[in-house]
Amino acid sequence: MASSNDIKNGSVLKLEGQLWNTLEFQHVKPGKGGAFVRTKLKNIRTGKAVDKTFNAGAKIEFATVDRSNYQYLYQDGEDFVFMDLRDFDQITVPATVVGDAAHFLLESHEVTIALHDGTPLYLDMPPSVVLEITYTEPGLQGDRSNAGTKSATLETGHEIQVPLFVDQGTRVKVDTRTSEYLGRVTD
């Protein structure tokens, strides 16, 4: 058992039989009364986010989570297959765990997978990835009806908004958290 003073971003807590990922934490010491720790937690299984406050020094159980680098190999039905870069073992991760990261996965992309007792909990994608645009309409000069953006389909099949000057075949940098276009990439 550890105390609430040990909570950090990314630590996984075991509360009421469920695993919770710490998104944010703040140690608060008011002028009056005892100190406390204010946290924002996300349920690893359901994705539900809650705010929870702990008294300073309260006993909390931390879950042991192993984070390792994996390489994406292929999709097998609804599941995704990854290879551990340390020992080359393969693991199958359900689509529910992969979530929106599937929009940015290409073969040989590297991700960090968090495991608890051999069960995949979540994927940590890099903040941005470089992907090619496979389809987009040609941009018309002077067309500003949609704030200078148009739809574009990435090589993974995911659609994003790009500026009018971006053409099919262009490699672009995309934010994996928000699906936003970050810029063109020249090799």
PDB file of C-alpha atoms in Angstrom:
ATOM      1  CA  MET A   1       0.000   0.000   0.000  1.00  0.00           C
ATOM      2  CA  ALA A   2       1.169   3.480  -0.839  1.00  0.00           C
ATOM      3  CA  SER A   3      -0.235   6.859   0.096  1.00  0.00           C
ATOM      4  CA  SER A   4      -2.095   9.489  -1.890  1.00  0.00           C
ATOM      5  CA  ASN A   5       1.086  11.607  -1.786  1.00  0.00           C
ATOM      6  CA  ASP A   6       2.654   9.151  -4.291  1.00  0.00           C
ATOM      7  CA  ILE A   7       0.051   9.788  -7.027  1.00  0.00           C
ATOM      8  CA  LYS A   8       1.548  11.001 -10.308  1.00  0.00           C
ATOM      9  CA  ASN A   9       0.225  11.447 -13.861  1.00  0.00           C
ATOM     10  CA  GLY A  10      -0.019   8.044 -15.520  1.00  0.00           C
ATOM     11  CA  SER A  11      -0.088   6.032 -12.293  1.00  0.00           C
ATOM     12  CA  VAL A  12      -2.743   3.312 -12.204  1.00  0.00           C
ATOM     13  CA  LEU A  13      -4.796   2.994  -9.022  1.00  0.00           C
ATOM     14  CA  LYS A  14      -6.876   0.043  -7.878  1.00  0.00           C
ATOM     15  CA  LEU A  15     -10.071   1.459  -6.354  1.00  0.00           C
ATOM     16  CA  GLU A  16     -13.174  -0.572  -5.488  1.00  0.00           C
ATOM     17  CA  GLY A  17     -11.909  -3.485  -7.593  1.00  0.00           C
ATOM     18  CA  GLN A  18     -11.459  -1.355 -10.722  1.00  0.00           C
ATOM     19  CA  LEU A  19      -8.357   0.063 -12.396  1.00  0.00           C
ATOM     20  CA  TRP A  20      -8.143   3.836 -12.839  1.00  0.00           C
ATOM     21  CA  ASN A  21      -5.525   5.771 -14.810  1.00  0.00           C
ATOM     22  CA  THR A  22      -4.478   9.128 -13.311  1.00  0.00           C
ATOM     23  CA  LEU A  23      -4.935  11.873 -15.914  1.00  0.00           C
ATOM     24  CA  GLU A  24      -4.261  14.837 -13.622  1.00  0.00           C
ATOM     25  CA  PHE A  25      -3.367  15.351  -9.982  1.00  0.00           C
ATOM     26  CA  GLN A  26      -2.867  18.342  -7.725  1.00  0.00           C
ATOM     27  CA  HIS A  27      -1.607  18.458  -4.153  1.00  0.00           C
ATOM     28  CA  VAL A  28      -3.576  21.146  -2.309  1.00  0.00           C
ATOM     29  CA  LYS A  29      -2.630  22.593   1.063  1.00  0.00           C
ATOM     30  CA  PRO A  30      -5.286  25.126   2.076  1.00  0.00           C
ATOM     31  CA  GLY A  31      -4.661  27.721   4.767  1.00  0.00           C
ATOM     32  CA  LYS A  32      -7.152  26.006   7.056  1.00  0.00           C
ATOM     33  CA  GLY A  33      -7.680  22.288   7.421  1.00  0.00           C
ATOM     34  CA  GLY A  34      -5.691  19.337   6.208  1.00  0.00           C
ATOM     35  CA  ALA A  35      -3.982  18.910   2.874  1.00  0.00           C
ATOM     36  CA  PHE A  36      -5.564  16.790   0.159  1.00  0.00           C
ATOM     37  CA  VAL A  37      -4.914  15.471  -3.333  1.00  0.00           C
ATOM     38  CA  ARG A  38      -7.362  16.347  -6.109  1.00  0.00           C
ATOM     39  CA  THR A  39      -7.283  13.928  -9.068  1.00  0.00           C
ATOM     40  CA  LYS A  40      -8.949  13.294 -12.400  1.00  0.00           C
ATOM     41  CA  LEU A  41      -9.170   9.546 -13.002  1.00  0.00           C
ATOM     42  CA  LYS A  42     -10.197   7.528 -16.061  1.00  0.00           C
ATOM     43  CA  ASN A  43     -11.615   4.035 -15.707  1.00  0.00           C
ATOM     44  CA  ILE A  44      -9.434   1.804 -17.869  1.00  0.00           C
ATOM     45  CA  ARG A  45     -12.237  -0.617 -18.779  1.00  0.00           C
ATOM     46  CA  THR A  46     -15.151   1.773 -19.394  1.00  0.00           C
ATOM     47  CA  GLY A  47     -13.327   5.005 -20.292  1.00  0.00           C
ATOM     48  CA  LYS A  48     -15.424   6.975 -17.798  1.00  0.00           C
ATOM     49  CA  ALA A  49     -13.597   9.979 -16.290  1.00  0.00           C
ATOM     50  CA  VAL A  50     -14.279  11.127 -12.718  1.00  0.00           C
ATOM     51  CA  ASP A  51     -12.868  13.662 -10.282  1.00  0.00           C
ATOM     52  CA  LYS A  52     -11.825  12.187  -6.935  1.00  0.00           C
ATOM     53  CA  THR A  53     -10.299  13.791  -3.865  1.00  0.00           C
ATOM     54  CA  PHE A  54      -8.099  11.947  -1.372  1.00  0.00           C
ATOM     55  CA  ASN A  55      -6.930  13.106   2.049  1.00  0.00           C
ATOM     56  CA  ALA A  56      -3.164  13.638   2.141  1.00  0.00           C
ATOM     57  CA  GLY A  57      -1.462  10.457   3.304  1.00  0.00           C
ATOM     58  CA  ALA A  58      -4.526   8.250   2.692  1.00  0.00           C
ATOM     59  CA  LYS A  59      -3.616   4.645   1.889  1.00  0.00           C
ATOM     60  CA  ILE A  60      -4.149   3.756  -1.772  1.00  0.00           C
ATOM     61  CA  GLU A  61      -3.413   0.589  -3.708  1.00  0.00           C
ATOM     62  CA  PHE A  62      -1.411   1.078  -6.899  1.00  0.00           C
ATOM     63  CA  ALA A  63      -1.696  -1.491  -9.692  1.00  0.00           C
ATOM     64  CA  THR A  64       1.492  -2.864 -11.179  1.00  0.00           C
ATOM     65  CA  VAL A  65       1.527  -1.852 -14.824  1.00  0.00           C
ATOM     66  CA  ASP A  66       4.218  -2.902 -17.270  1.00  0.00           C
ATOM     67  CA  ARG A  67       4.694  -0.490 -20.168  1.00  0.00           C
ATOM     68  CA  SER A  68       6.585  -1.876 -23.155  1.00  0.00           C
ATOM     69  CA  ASN A  69       7.263  -0.847 -26.727  1.00  0.00           C
ATOM     70  CA  TYR A  70       5.462  -2.886 -29.340  1.00  0.00           C
ATOM     71  CA  GLN A  71       5.364  -2.868 -33.120  1.00  0.00           C
ATOM     72  CA  TYR A  72       2.000  -3.093 -34.882  1.00  0.00           C
ATOM     73  CA  LEU A  73       1.909  -6.100 -37.214  1.00  0.00           C
ATOM     74  CA  TYR A  74      -1.621  -6.600 -38.572  1.00  0.00           C
ATOM     75  CA  GLN A  75      -5.341  -6.638 -37.834  1.00  0.00           C
ATOM     76  CA  ASP A  76      -6.926 -10.037 -37.242  1.00  0.00           C
ATOM     77  CA  GLY A  77     -10.697  -9.591 -37.483  1.00  0.00           C
ATOM     78  CA  GLU A  78     -11.638  -7.237 -34.647  1.00  0.00           C
ATOM     79  CA  ASP A  79      -8.304  -7.691 -32.872  1.00  0.00           C
ATOM     80  CA  PHE A  80      -4.904  -6.118 -33.464  1.00  0.00           C
ATOM     81  CA  VAL A  81      -1.639  -8.064 -33.288  1.00  0.00           C
ATOM     82  CA  PHE A  82       1.512  -6.443 -31.889  1.00  0.00           C
ATOM     83  CA  MET A  83       5.077  -7.712 -31.418  1.00  0.00           C
ATOM     84  CA  ASP A  84       7.114  -6.995 -28.288  1.00  0.00           C
ATOM     85  CA  LEU A  85      10.347  -5.321 -29.414  1.00  0.00           C
ATOM     86  CA  ARG A  86      12.344  -6.880 -26.540  1.00  0.00           C
ATOM     87  CA  ASP A  87      11.610 -10.582 -26.931  1.00  0.00           C
ATOM     88  CA  PHE A  88       9.595 -10.677 -30.201  1.00  0.00           C
ATOM     89  CA  ASP A  89       6.553 -12.270 -28.526  1.00  0.00           C
ATOM     90  CA  GLN A  90       3.233 -11.423 -30.160  1.00  0.00           C
ATOM     91  CA  ILE A  91       0.145 -10.295 -28.291  1.00  0.00           C
ATOM     92  CA  THR A  92      -3.411  -9.785 -29.490  1.00  0.00           C
ATOM     93  CA  VAL A  93      -5.124  -6.596 -28.351  1.00  0.00           C
ATOM     94  CA  PRO A  94      -8.927  -6.232 -28.647  1.00  0.00           C
ATOM     95  CA  ALA A  95     -10.313  -3.332 -30.700  1.00  0.00           C
ATOM     96  CA  THR A  96     -11.967  -1.928 -27.559  1.00  0.00           C
ATOM     97  CA  VAL A  97      -8.524  -1.424 -25.978  1.00  0.00           C
ATOM     98  CA  VAL A  98      -6.994   0.028 -29.164  1.00  0.00           C
ATOM     99  CA  GLY A  99      -9.887   2.489 -29.552  1.00  0.00           C
ATOM    100  CA  ASP A 100      -9.263   5.590 -31.687  1.00  0.00           C
ATOM    101  CA  ALA A 101      -5.579   4.711 -32.059  1.00  0.00           C
ATOM    102  CA  ALA A 102      -6.696   2.376 -34.868  1.00  0.00           C
ATOM    103  CA  HIS A 103      -7.200   5.477 -37.057  1.00  0.00           C
ATOM    104  CA  PHE A 104      -3.438   6.066 -37.083  1.00  0.00           C
ATOM    105  CA  LEU A 105      -1.922   2.554 -37.050  1.00  0.00           C
ATOM    106  CA  LEU A 106       0.089   1.337 -40.009  1.00  0.00           C
ATOM    107  CA  GLU A 107       2.158  -1.821 -40.142  1.00  0.00           C
ATOM    108  CA  SER A 108       5.504  -1.384 -38.337  1.00  0.00           C
ATOM    109  CA  HIS A 109       4.342   1.658 -36.302  1.00  0.00           C
ATOM    110  CA  GLU A 110       5.645   1.568 -32.744  1.00  0.00           C
ATOM    111  CA  VAL A 111       3.379   2.133 -29.741  1.00  0.00           C
ATOM    112  CA  THR A 112       3.611   1.687 -25.984  1.00  0.00           C
ATOM    113  CA  ILE A 113       1.181  -0.824 -24.515  1.00  0.00           C
ATOM    114  CA  ALA A 114       0.375  -0.918 -20.803  1.00  0.00           C
ATOM    115  CA  LEU A 115      -0.178  -4.432 -19.414  1.00  0.00           C
ATOM    116  CA  HIS A 116      -1.567  -5.479 -16.030  1.00  0.00           C
ATOM    117  CA  ASP A 117      -1.163  -9.186 -15.202  1.00  0.00           C
ATOM    118  CA  GLY A 118      -0.672  -9.887 -18.930  1.00  0.00           C
ATOM    119  CA  THR A 119      -3.877  -8.104 -19.944  1.00  0.00           C
ATOM    120  CA  PRO A 120      -3.537  -5.068 -22.271  1.00  0.00           C
ATOM    121  CA  LEU A 121      -5.024  -1.976 -20.618  1.00  0.00           C
ATOM    122  CA  TYR A 122      -4.408   0.841 -23.106  1.00  0.00           C
ATOM    123  CA  LEU A 123      -2.169   2.066 -25.931  1.00  0.00           C
ATOM    124  CA  ASP A 124       0.029   5.148 -25.815  1.00  0.00           C
ATOM    125  CA  MET A 125       0.467   6.483 -29.324  1.00  0.00           C
ATOM    126  CA  PRO A 126       3.168   8.982 -30.247  1.00  0.00           C
ATOM    127  CA  PRO A 127       1.763  12.552 -30.149  1.00  0.00           C
ATOM    128  CA  SER A 128       1.844  12.727 -33.954  1.00  0.00           C
ATOM    129  CA  VAL A 129       2.258  10.420 -36.934  1.00  0.00           C
ATOM    130  CA  VAL A 130       3.096  10.944 -40.598  1.00  0.00           C
ATOM    131  CA  LEU A 131       0.537   9.503 -43.032  1.00  0.00           C
ATOM    132  CA  GLU A 132      -0.188   9.858 -46.740  1.00  0.00           C
ATOM    133  CA  ILE A 133      -3.401  11.332 -48.127  1.00  0.00           C
ATOM    134  CA  THR A 134      -4.992   8.740 -50.417  1.00  0.00           C
ATOM    135  CA  TYR A 135      -8.003  10.782 -51.516  1.00  0.00           C
ATOM    136  CA  THR A 136      -9.086  14.406 -51.432  1.00  0.00           C
ATOM    137  CA  GLU A 137     -11.019  16.668 -53.766  1.00  0.00           C
ATOM    138  CA  PRO A 138      -8.962  19.292 -55.582  1.00  0.00           C
ATOM    139  CA  GLY A 139      -9.120  22.613 -53.736  1.00  0.00           C
ATOM    140  CA  LEU A 140     -10.722  25.471 -55.614  1.00  0.00           C
ATOM    141  CA  GLN A 141      -8.998  28.828 -55.380  1.00  0.00           C
ATOM    142  CA  GLY A 142     -11.281  31.349 -53.716  1.00  0.00           C
ATOM    143  CA  ASP A 143     -13.572  28.709 -52.146  1.00  0.00           C
ATOM    144  CA  ARG A 144     -13.765  29.849 -48.525  1.00  0.00           C
ATOM    145  CA  SER A 145     -17.236  28.545 -47.683  1.00  0.00           C
ATOM    146  CA  ASN A 146     -15.741  26.040 -45.240  1.00  0.00           C
ATOM    147  CA  ALA A 147     -12.967  28.190 -43.683  1.00  0.00           C
ATOM    148  CA  GLY A 148     -10.346  27.034 -46.152  1.00  0.00           C
ATOM    149  CA  THR A 149     -10.416  23.329 -45.295  1.00  0.00           C
ATOM    150  CA  LYS A 150     -11.597  20.172 -47.030  1.00  0.00           C
ATOM    151  CA  SER A 151     -11.989  16.503 -46.175  1.00  0.00           C
ATOM    152  CA  ALA A 152      -9.104  14.153 -46.871  1.00  0.00           C
ATOM    153  CA  THR A 153      -8.827  10.381 -46.437  1.00  0.00           C
ATOM    154  CA  LEU A 154      -5.605   9.064 -44.893  1.00  0.00           C
ATOM    155  CA  GLU A 155      -3.955   5.785 -45.909  1.00  0.00           C
ATOM    156  CA  THR A 156      -5.512   4.198 -42.811  1.00  0.00           C
ATOM    157  CA  GLY A 157      -9.010   5.124 -44.047  1.00  0.00           C
ATOM    158  CA  HIS A 158      -9.552   7.834 -41.429  1.00  0.00           C
ATOM    159  CA  GLU A 159     -10.861  11.231 -42.586  1.00  0.00           C
ATOM    160  CA  ILE A 160      -9.435  14.542 -41.387  1.00  0.00           C
ATOM    161  CA  GLN A 161      -9.757  18.197 -42.365  1.00  0.00           C
ATOM    162  CA  VAL A 162      -6.835  19.696 -44.313  1.00  0.00           C
ATOM    163  CA  PRO A 163      -6.181  23.097 -45.924  1.00  0.00           C
ATOM    164  CA  LEU A 164      -7.301  23.574 -49.537  1.00  0.00           C
ATOM    165  CA  PHE A 165      -3.741  23.471 -50.929  1.00  0.00           C
ATOM    166  CA  VAL A 166      -3.084  19.881 -49.749  1.00  0.00           C
ATOM    167  CA  ASP A 167      -3.312  17.383 -52.633  1.00  0.00           C
ATOM    168  CA  GLN A 168      -3.711  13.629 -52.940  1.00  0.00           C
ATOM    169  CA  GLY A 169      -0.408  11.804 -52.358  1.00  0.00           C
ATOM    170  CA  THR A 170       0.875  14.428 -49.907  1.00  0.00           C
ATOM    171  CA  ARG A 171       2.419  13.153 -46.676  1.00  0.00           C
ATOM    172  CA  VAL A 172       1.024  15.022 -43.665  1.00  0.00           C
ATOM    173  CA  LYS A 173       1.686  15.115 -39.933  1.00  0.00           C
ATOM    174  CA  VAL A 174      -1.453  14.372 -37.872  1.00  0.00           C
ATOM    175  CA  ASP A 175      -2.065  14.835 -34.131  1.00  0.00           C
ATOM    176  CA  THR A 176      -3.099  11.399 -32.768  1.00  0.00           C
ATOM    177  CA  ARG A 177      -5.062  12.890 -29.863  1.00  0.00           C
ATOM    178  CA  THR A 178      -7.264  15.309 -31.822  1.00  0.00           C
ATOM    179  CA  SER A 179      -7.035  14.117 -35.480  1.00  0.00           C
ATOM    180  CA  GLU A 180      -5.866  17.611 -36.446  1.00  0.00           C
ATOM    181  CA  TYR A 181      -3.708  18.355 -39.456  1.00  0.00           C
ATOM    182  CA  LEU A 182      -0.321  19.664 -38.248  1.00  0.00           C
ATOM    183  CA  GLY A 183       1.472  20.259 -41.546  1.00  0.00           C
ATOM    184  CA  ARG A 184       2.954  18.788 -44.696  1.00  0.00           C
ATOM    185  CA  VAL A 185       6.028  16.575 -44.516  1.00  0.00           C
ATOM    186  CA  THR A 186       8.736  16.689 -47.146  1.00  0.00           C
ATOM    187  CA  ASP A 187      11.233  13.871 -47.243  1.00  0.00           C
TER     188      ASP A 187
END
